CSV table of C-alpha atoms and ligand atoms in Angstrom, one decimal:
chain,number,residue,atom,x,y,z
R,1,UNK,CA,-2.9,2.8,19.3
R,2,UNK,CA,-1.5,4.2,16.0
R,3,UNK,CA,-1.0,7.8,15.7
R,4,UNK,CA,-3.2,9.3,12.9
R,5,UNK,CA,-4.4,12.5,14.6
R,6,UNK,CA,-4.2,14.5,11.4
R,7,UNK,CA,-6.3,12.0,9.6
R,8,UNK,CA,-8.9,12.2,12.3
R,9,UNK,CA,-9.0,16.0,12.0
R,10,UNK,CA,-9.5,15.6,8.3
R,11,UNK,CA,-12.3,13.2,8.8
R,12,UNK,CA,-14.1,15.8,10.9
R,13,UNK,CA,-13.5,18.4,8.3
R,14,UNK,CA,-14.8,16.1,5.5
R,15,UNK,CA,-17.9,15.2,7.5
R,16,UNK,CA,-18.7,18.9,7.8
R,17,UNK,CA,-18.0,19.5,4.1
R,18,UNK,CA,-20.5,17.0,2.7
R,19,UNK,CA,-19.9,14.5,-0.1
R,20,UNK,CA,-17.2,14.8,-2.8
R,21,UNK,CA,-16.1,12.2,-5.4
R,22,UNK,CA,-13.8,10.6,-2.8
R,23,UNK,CA,-13.2,11.6,0.7
R,24,UNK,CA,-10.4,14.1,0.7
R,25,UNK,CA,-6.9,13.0,1.6
R,26,UNK,CA,-4.7,14.3,4.3
R,27,UNK,CA,-2.6,16.3,1.8
R,28,UNK,CA,-5.6,18.4,1.0
R,29,UNK,CA,-5.1,20.0,4.4
R,30,UNK,CA,-1.9,21.6,3.1
R,31,UNK,CA,0.5,19.2,4.7
R,32,UNK,CA,3.8,19.5,3.0
R,33,UNK,CA,5.8,16.4,2.1
R,34,UNK,CA,8.9,15.9,0.1
R,35,UNK,CA,9.1,12.2,-0.5
R,36,UNK,CA,8.2,10.5,-3.7
R,37,UNK,CA,5.6,13.1,-4.7
R,38,UNK,CA,3.9,12.6,-8.1
R,39,UNK,CA,2.9,15.2,-10.5
R,40,UNK,CA,-0.4,13.7,-11.5
R,41,UNK,CA,-3.1,15.6,-9.7
R,42,UNK,CA,-6.7,15.3,-8.7
R,43,UNK,CA,-7.6,18.8,-9.5
R,44,UNK,CA,-9.7,21.0,-7.2
R,45,UNK,CA,-12.4,19.1,-5.4
R,46,UNK,CA,-15.6,21.1,-4.6
R,47,UNK,CA,-17.8,20.1,-1.7
R,48,UNK,CA,-21.6,20.1,-1.8
R,49,UNK,CA,-21.5,23.5,-0.1
R,50,UNK,CA,-19.4,24.8,-3.1
R,51,UNK,CA,-16.2,25.2,-1.1
R,52,UNK,CA,-13.1,24.6,-3.1
R,53,UNK,CA,-10.4,22.5,-1.5
R,54,UNK,CA,-6.7,22.3,-2.5
R,55,UNK,CA,-5.9,19.6,-5.0
R,56,UNK,CA,-4.6,16.3,-3.7
R,57,UNK,CA,-1.9,14.3,-5.4
R,58,UNK,CA,-2.9,10.9,-6.7
R,59,UNK,CA,-0.2,8.2,-6.5
R,60,UNK,CA,-2.2,5.5,-8.3
R,61,UNK,CA,-5.5,5.3,-10.0
R,62,UNK,CA,-7.7,2.7,-11.7
R,63,UNK,CA,-10.4,3.6,-14.2
R,64,UNK,CA,-13.0,1.0,-15.1
R,65,UNK,CA,-10.5,-1.8,-14.1
R,66,UNK,CA,-12.0,-5.2,-15.1
R,67,UNK,CA,-10.3,-8.5,-14.6
R,68,UNK,CA,-12.0,-11.7,-15.9
R,69,UNK,CA,-10.4,-15.1,-15.3
R,70,UNK,CA,-11.3,-18.2,-17.4
R,71,UNK,CA,-13.9,-18.7,-20.1
R,72,UNK,CA,-17.5,-19.9,-20.5
R,73,UNK,CA,-18.9,-21.7,-17.4
R,74,UNK,CA,-15.6,-21.3,-15.6
R,75,UNK,CA,-15.5,-17.5,-16.1
R,76,UNK,CA,-15.0,-15.4,-12.9
R,77,UNK,CA,-15.3,-11.7,-12.9
R,78,UNK,CA,-12.7,-10.9,-10.2
R,79,UNK,CA,-13.0,-7.1,-10.7
R,80,UNK,CA,-16.0,-5.5,-12.4
R,81,UNK,CA,-15.0,-2.0,-13.4
R,82,UNK,CA,-13.2,-0.6,-10.4
R,83,UNK,CA,-12.5,3.2,-10.5
R,84,UNK,CA,-10.5,4.3,-7.5
R,85,UNK,CA,-7.9,6.9,-6.5
R,86,UNK,CA,-5.0,6.2,-4.1
R,87,UNK,CA,-3.7,9.4,-2.6
R,88,UNK,CA,0.0,10.1,-2.2
R,89,UNK,CA,1.5,10.1,1.3
R,90,UNK,CA,-1.3,8.1,2.7
R,91,UNK,CA,-1.7,4.6,4.2
R,92,UNK,CA,-4.6,2.9,2.5
R,93,UNK,CA,-6.0,-0.5,3.4
R,94,UNK,CA,-8.0,-2.7,1.1
R,95,UNK,CA,-10.4,-5.1,2.8
R,96,UNK,CA,-13.3,-7.3,1.9
R,97,UNK,CA,-14.6,-10.9,2.1
R,98,UNK,CA,-12.5,-13.8,0.7
R,99,UNK,CA,-12.8,-13.8,-3.1
R,100,UNK,CA,-13.9,-10.1,-3.3
R,101,UNK,CA,-11.0,-9.2,-5.5
R,102,UNK,CA,-8.5,-7.6,-3.1
R,103,UNK,CA,-5.4,-9.4,-4.4
R,104,UNK,CA,-6.5,-9.1,-8.0
R,105,UNK,CA,-6.9,-5.3,-7.5
R,106,UNK,CA,-3.5,-5.0,-5.9
R,107,UNK,CA,-1.8,-7.2,-8.6
R,108,UNK,CA,-3.3,-5.3,-11.4
R,109,UNK,CA,-2.6,-1.9,-9.8
R,110,UNK,CA,1.0,-2.9,-9.3
R,111,UNK,CA,1.5,-4.1,-12.8
R,112,UNK,CA,2.0,-7.7,-11.7
R,113,UNK,CA,-1.1,-8.9,-13.5
R,114,UNK,CA,-2.7,-7.6,-16.8
R,115,UNK,CA,-6.2,-6.0,-16.7
R,116,UNK,CA,-8.9,-7.5,-19.0
R,117,UNK,CA,-10.1,-3.9,-19.7
R,118,UNK,CA,-9.9,-0.5,-18.1
R,119,UNK,CA,-6.9,1.5,-17.1
R,120,UNK,CA,-4.3,1.6,-14.3
R,121,UNK,CA,-2.1,4.7,-13.6
R,122,UNK,CA,1.0,4.9,-11.4
R,123,UNK,CA,1.4,8.6,-11.2
R,124,UNK,CA,0.9,9.9,-14.7
R,125,UNK,CA,2.0,6.6,-16.4
R,126,UNK,CA,-0.8,4.4,-17.8
R,127,UNK,CA,0.3,0.8,-17.3
R,128,UNK,CA,-1.9,-1.2,-19.7
R,129,UNK,CA,-0.3,0.4,-22.7
R,130,UNK,CA,3.3,-0.4,-21.6
R,131,UNK,CA,5.4,-3.0,-23.2
R,132,UNK,CA,6.7,-5.8,-20.9
R,133,UNK,CA,10.2,-4.2,-20.7
R,134,UNK,CA,8.8,-0.8,-19.8
R,135,UNK,CA,6.5,-2.4,-17.2
R,136,UNK,CA,9.5,-4.2,-15.6
R,137,UNK,CA,11.4,-0.9,-15.4
R,138,UNK,CA,8.4,0.9,-13.9
R,139,UNK,CA,7.9,-1.9,-11.3
R,140,UNK,CA,11.6,-1.7,-10.5
R,141,UNK,CA,12.0,2.0,-10.3
R,142,UNK,CA,8.6,3.2,-8.9
R,143,UNK,CA,7.0,0.4,-6.9
R,144,UNK,CA,7.9,-1.4,-3.7
R,145,UNK,CA,6.4,-4.7,-2.7
R,146,UNK,CA,5.9,-6.4,0.6
R,147,UNK,CA,4.5,-9.9,0.6
R,148,UNK,CA,2.9,-12.1,3.3
R,149,UNK,CA,5.7,-14.7,2.7
R,150,UNK,CA,8.5,-12.1,3.0
R,151,UNK,CA,10.1,-13.3,-0.3
R,152,UNK,CA,13.7,-12.8,0.8
R,153,UNK,CA,16.6,-14.5,-1.0
R,154,UNK,CA,17.8,-17.2,1.5
R,155,UNK,CA,21.5,-17.1,0.5
R,156,UNK,CA,21.8,-13.3,1.0
R,157,UNK,CA,22.3,-11.4,4.2
R,158,UNK,CA,19.7,-9.0,5.5
R,159,UNK,CA,21.8,-6.1,4.1
R,160,UNK,CA,22.2,-7.7,0.7
R,161,UNK,CA,18.5,-8.5,0.5
R,162,UNK,CA,17.6,-4.9,1.4
R,163,UNK,CA,20.0,-3.5,-1.3
R,164,UNK,CA,19.3,-6.1,-4.0
R,165,UNK,CA,16.6,-4.1,-5.9
R,166,UNK,CA,19.0,-1.2,-6.1
R,167,UNK,CA,21.9,-3.2,-7.3
R,168,UNK,CA,19.7,-4.9,-9.9
R,169,UNK,CA,18.7,-1.4,-11.1
R,170,UNK,CA,22.4,-0.4,-11.1
R,171,UNK,CA,21.7,2.3,-8.6
R,172,UNK,CA,24.0,3.3,-5.7
R,173,UNK,CA,22.4,3.2,-2.3
R,174,UNK,CA,22.1,6.5,-0.5
R,175,UNK,CA,23.8,5.5,2.7
R,176,UNK,CA,22.2,8.2,4.8
R,177,UNK,CA,18.8,7.0,3.8
R,178,UNK,CA,19.8,3.4,4.3
R,179,UNK,CA,20.9,4.2,7.8
R,180,UNK,CA,17.6,6.0,8.5
R,181,UNK,CA,15.7,2.9,7.4
R,182,UNK,CA,17.8,0.4,9.3
R,183,UNK,CA,17.5,2.4,12.5
R,184,UNK,CA,13.8,2.9,12.0
R,185,UNK,CA,13.2,-0.9,11.6
R,186,UNK,CA,15.8,-1.7,14.3
R,187,UNK,CA,17.9,-4.0,12.1
R,188,UNK,CA,21.3,-2.6,12.9
R,189,UNK,CA,22.4,-5.7,14.8
R,190,UNK,CA,21.0,-8.2,12.2
R,191,UNK,CA,22.4,-6.9,8.9
R,192,UNK,CA,24.9,-9.8,8.5
R,193,UNK,CA,22.2,-12.5,9.2
R,194,UNK,CA,20.7,-14.6,6.6
R,195,UNK,CA,16.8,-15.1,6.6
R,196,UNK,CA,17.0,-18.5,8.3
R,197,UNK,CA,18.8,-16.8,11.2
R,198,UNK,CA,16.0,-14.2,11.6
R,199,UNK,CA,12.5,-14.4,13.2
R,200,UNK,CA,9.4,-13.9,11.1
R,201,UNK,CA,9.0,-10.3,12.4
R,202,UNK,CA,12.7,-9.6,11.6
R,203,UNK,CA,12.3,-11.1,8.1
R,204,UNK,CA,9.3,-8.8,7.4
R,205,UNK,CA,11.3,-5.8,8.7
R,206,UNK,CA,14.0,-6.7,6.2
R,207,UNK,CA,11.3,-6.9,3.5
R,208,UNK,CA,9.9,-3.5,4.6
R,209,UNK,CA,13.4,-2.0,4.5
R,210,UNK,CA,13.9,-3.5,1.0
R,211,UNK,CA,10.7,-1.9,-0.2
R,212,UNK,CA,11.7,1.5,1.1
R,213,UNK,CA,15.3,1.5,0.1
R,214,UNK,CA,14.7,2.8,-3.4
R,215,UNK,CA,12.2,5.4,-2.2
R,216,UNK,CA,9.5,4.1,-4.5
R,217,UNK,CA,6.5,6.2,-5.3
R,218,UNK,CA,4.2,3.6,-3.9
R,219,UNK,CA,4.5,0.4,-1.9
R,220,UNK,CA,2.0,-2.4,-2.3
R,221,UNK,CA,1.8,-4.7,0.7
R,222,UNK,CA,-0.2,-8.0,0.4
R,223,UNK,CA,-1.2,-9.1,3.9
R,224,UNK,CA,2.2,-8.1,5.3
R,225,UNK,CA,1.3,-9.3,8.9
R,226,UNK,CA,-0.6,-12.5,7.8
R,227,UNK,CA,2.3,-14.7,9.0
R,228,UNK,CA,3.2,-12.8,12.1
R,229,UNK,CA,2.1,-13.0,15.8
R,230,UNK,CA,0.4,-10.0,17.2
R,231,UNK,CA,3.5,-8.4,18.7
R,232,UNK,CA,5.5,-8.7,15.4
R,233,UNK,CA,2.4,-7.5,13.6
R,234,UNK,CA,2.2,-4.4,15.7
R,235,UNK,CA,5.9,-3.6,15.1
R,236,UNK,CA,5.5,-3.9,11.3
R,237,UNK,CA,2.3,-1.9,11.2
R,238,UNK,CA,3.9,0.8,13.4
R,239,UNK,CA,6.8,0.9,11.1
R,240,UNK,CA,4.6,1.2,8.0
R,241,UNK,CA,2.7,3.9,9.8
R,242,UNK,CA,5.9,5.9,10.5
R,243,UNK,CA,7.0,5.5,6.9
R,244,UNK,CA,3.9,7.3,5.8
R,245,UNK,CA,3.8,9.9,8.7
R,246,UNK,CA,7.5,10.7,8.9
R,247,UNK,CA,8.9,9.9,5.4
R,248,UNK,CA,5.8,10.7,3.4
R,249,UNK,CA,5.7,7.2,1.8
R,250,UNK,CA,2.5,6.0,0.0
R,251,UNK,CA,1.4,2.5,1.1
R,252,UNK,CA,-1.5,0.3,0.0
R,253,UNK,CA,-2.1,-2.8,2.1
R,254,UNK,CA,-4.4,-5.7,1.6
R,255,UNK,CA,-5.5,-7.0,5.0
R,256,UNK,CA,-8.2,-9.1,6.7
R,257,UNK,CA,-7.4,-7.7,10.1
R,258,UNK,CA,-9.4,-4.7,11.5
R,259,UNK,CA,-6.6,-3.9,13.9
R,260,UNK,CA,-4.1,-3.6,11.0
R,261,UNK,CA,-6.7,-1.4,9.2
R,262,UNK,CA,-6.8,0.9,12.2
R,263,UNK,CA,-3.2,1.9,11.5
R,264,UNK,CA,-4.2,3.3,8.1
R,265,UNK,CA,-5.7,6.6,7.0
R,266,UNK,CA,-8.3,5.2,4.8
R,267,UNK,CA,-10.0,1.8,4.2
R,268,UNK,CA,-11.4,0.7,0.8
R,269,UNK,CA,-14.0,-2.1,1.1
R,270,UNK,CA,-14.4,-4.5,-1.7
R,271,UNK,CA,-17.3,-6.9,-2.3
R,272,UNK,CA,-17.9,-9.0,-5.5
R,273,UNK,CA,-15.2,-7.2,-7.5
R,274,UNK,CA,-16.5,-3.7,-6.7
R,275,UNK,CA,-15.4,-1.0,-4.2
R,276,UNK,CA,-18.6,-0.7,-2.2
R,277,UNK,CA,-17.5,1.7,0.6
R,278,UNK,CA,-14.6,3.6,2.1
R,279,UNK,CA,-13.8,4.8,5.6
R,280,UNK,CA,-11.5,7.5,6.9
R,281,UNK,CA,-9.7,7.5,10.3
R,282,UNK,CA,-10.7,3.8,10.8
R,283,UNK,CA,-10.9,2.2,14.2
R,284,UNK,CA,-10.8,-1.5,14.6
R,285,UNK,CA,-14.3,-1.5,16.0
R,286,UNK,CA,-15.8,0.4,13.1
R,287,UNK,CA,-13.9,-1.7,10.5
R,288,UNK,CA,-15.1,-4.9,12.1
R,289,UNK,CA,-18.6,-3.7,12.1
R,290,UNK,CA,-18.4,-2.8,8.4
R,291,UNK,CA,-16.6,-6.0,7.4
R,292,UNK,CA,-19.2,-8.1,9.3
R,293,UNK,CA,-21.9,-6.4,7.3
R,294,UNK,CA,-20.1,-7.3,4.1
R,295,UNK,CA,-19.6,-10.9,5.2
R,296,UNK,CA,-23.2,-11.4,6.2
R,297,UNK,CA,-24.4,-9.9,2.9
R,298,UNK,CA,-22.3,-12.6,1.2
R,299,UNK,CA,-23.6,-15.3,3.5
R,300,UNK,CA,-20.2,-16.1,5.1
F,1,LIG,N1,-5.7,-17.2,-11.5
F,1,LIG,C1,-7.0,-17.3,-11.3
F,1,LIG,N2,-7.8,-18.0,-12.1
F,1,LIG,C2,-9.2,-18.1,-11.9
F,1,LIG,N3,-9.8,-17.4,-10.9
F,1,LIG,C3,-9.1,-16.6,-10.1
F,1,LIG,C4,-7.7,-16.5,-10.3
F,1,LIG,N4,-7.2,-15.7,-9.3
F,1,LIG,C5,-8.3,-15.3,-8.6
F,1,LIG,N5,-9.4,-15.9,-9.1
F,1,LIG,C6,-10.8,-15.6,-8.6
F,1,LIG,O1,-11.0,-14.3,-8.6
F,1,LIG,C7,-11.8,-13.9,-7.5
F,1,LIG,C8,-11.1,-12.8,-6.7
F,1,LIG,O2,-9.9,-13.4,-6.2
F,1,LIG,P1,-8.8,-12.6,-5.2
F,1,LIG,O3,-7.7,-13.6,-5.0
F,1,LIG,O4,-8.5,-11.3,-5.9
F,1,LIG,O5,-9.7,-12.4,-4.0
F,1,LIG,P2,-9.3,-11.9,-2.5
F,1,LIG,O6,-10.3,-10.9,-2.1
F,1,LIG,O7,-7.9,-11.5,-2.5
F,1,LIG,O8,-9.5,-13.3,-1.7
F,1,LIG,P3,-8.7,-13.8,-0.4
F,1,LIG,O9,-9.1,-12.8,0.7
F,1,LIG,O10,-9.3,-15.1,-0.1
F,1,LIG,O11,-7.2,-13.8,-0.6
F,1,LIG,C9,-12.1,-15.1,-6.7
F,1,LIG,O12,-13.4,-15.6,-7.1
F,1,LIG,C10,-11.0,-16.1,-7.2
F,1,LIG,O13,-11.4,-17.4,-7.1
């Protein structure tokens, strides 16, 4: 089982505090972290009992995010005004039935797709007002990506793949950090191998190391274990969990898998282009129950 004891403690605290705008993140407990912290801040949240809680750092935020595909009869409202905060130094899962808008939310939040209306913030930077060049620089400097299909360059070795985003950005790798990542994902013996010489799990470990190498402010992972067997999935999820717990990374992960969601601090549930619920300290059982409810409401 994943280790998220502090998140569990928080959930208990939150339950005793009553409702707030969003369930408070781990950082509101005063946990100190030094990795990729953002200056944008949620302000002081006040519980129903009137108790002030320390402000939490917001890594990314959407405000009335709407995405409409197509026109006329073919029009699809993929996101219908989503306002959500993603807290720094947390592992957040995005779940929901097929077609509920998970990938669209992730792509718009990561600046890979343009919103129809509404706003998206990465830290204090509003994405929808950026020019293409500025958006490219922001994606390169502040965001890490992990995809289901790994997306490694076949002609490059594992080490070259991991360092590629840094070399594109003209940045020198911090070798101490590189070593930490390599040892954490257990790739030391495989650095000279090309992707076709690696297993699926090893390729995804390379992709995780690549996402972490630049110490991005936030990592978006789109079904990172979707192509892996259960053992390799557990390894990747364990690694993502450690990246958050030990290195203070912020990760948002789209997943269909309740077990994968149980590694996270918080699950956002989407249905029909809206965030309809969220859960802290998720267990696979509770997530499955909630997802089944959403599926049956949709007639799946
Ligand atoms: N490029 C597109 N053109 C038209 N419609 C699209 C496009 N991309 C997504 N959609 C529609 O938008 C809605 C949300 O799609 P999205 O891929 O975000 O859902 P999802 O929750 O990620 O689904 P899945 O779990 O099946 O991957 C769906 O109805 C989908 O058909």
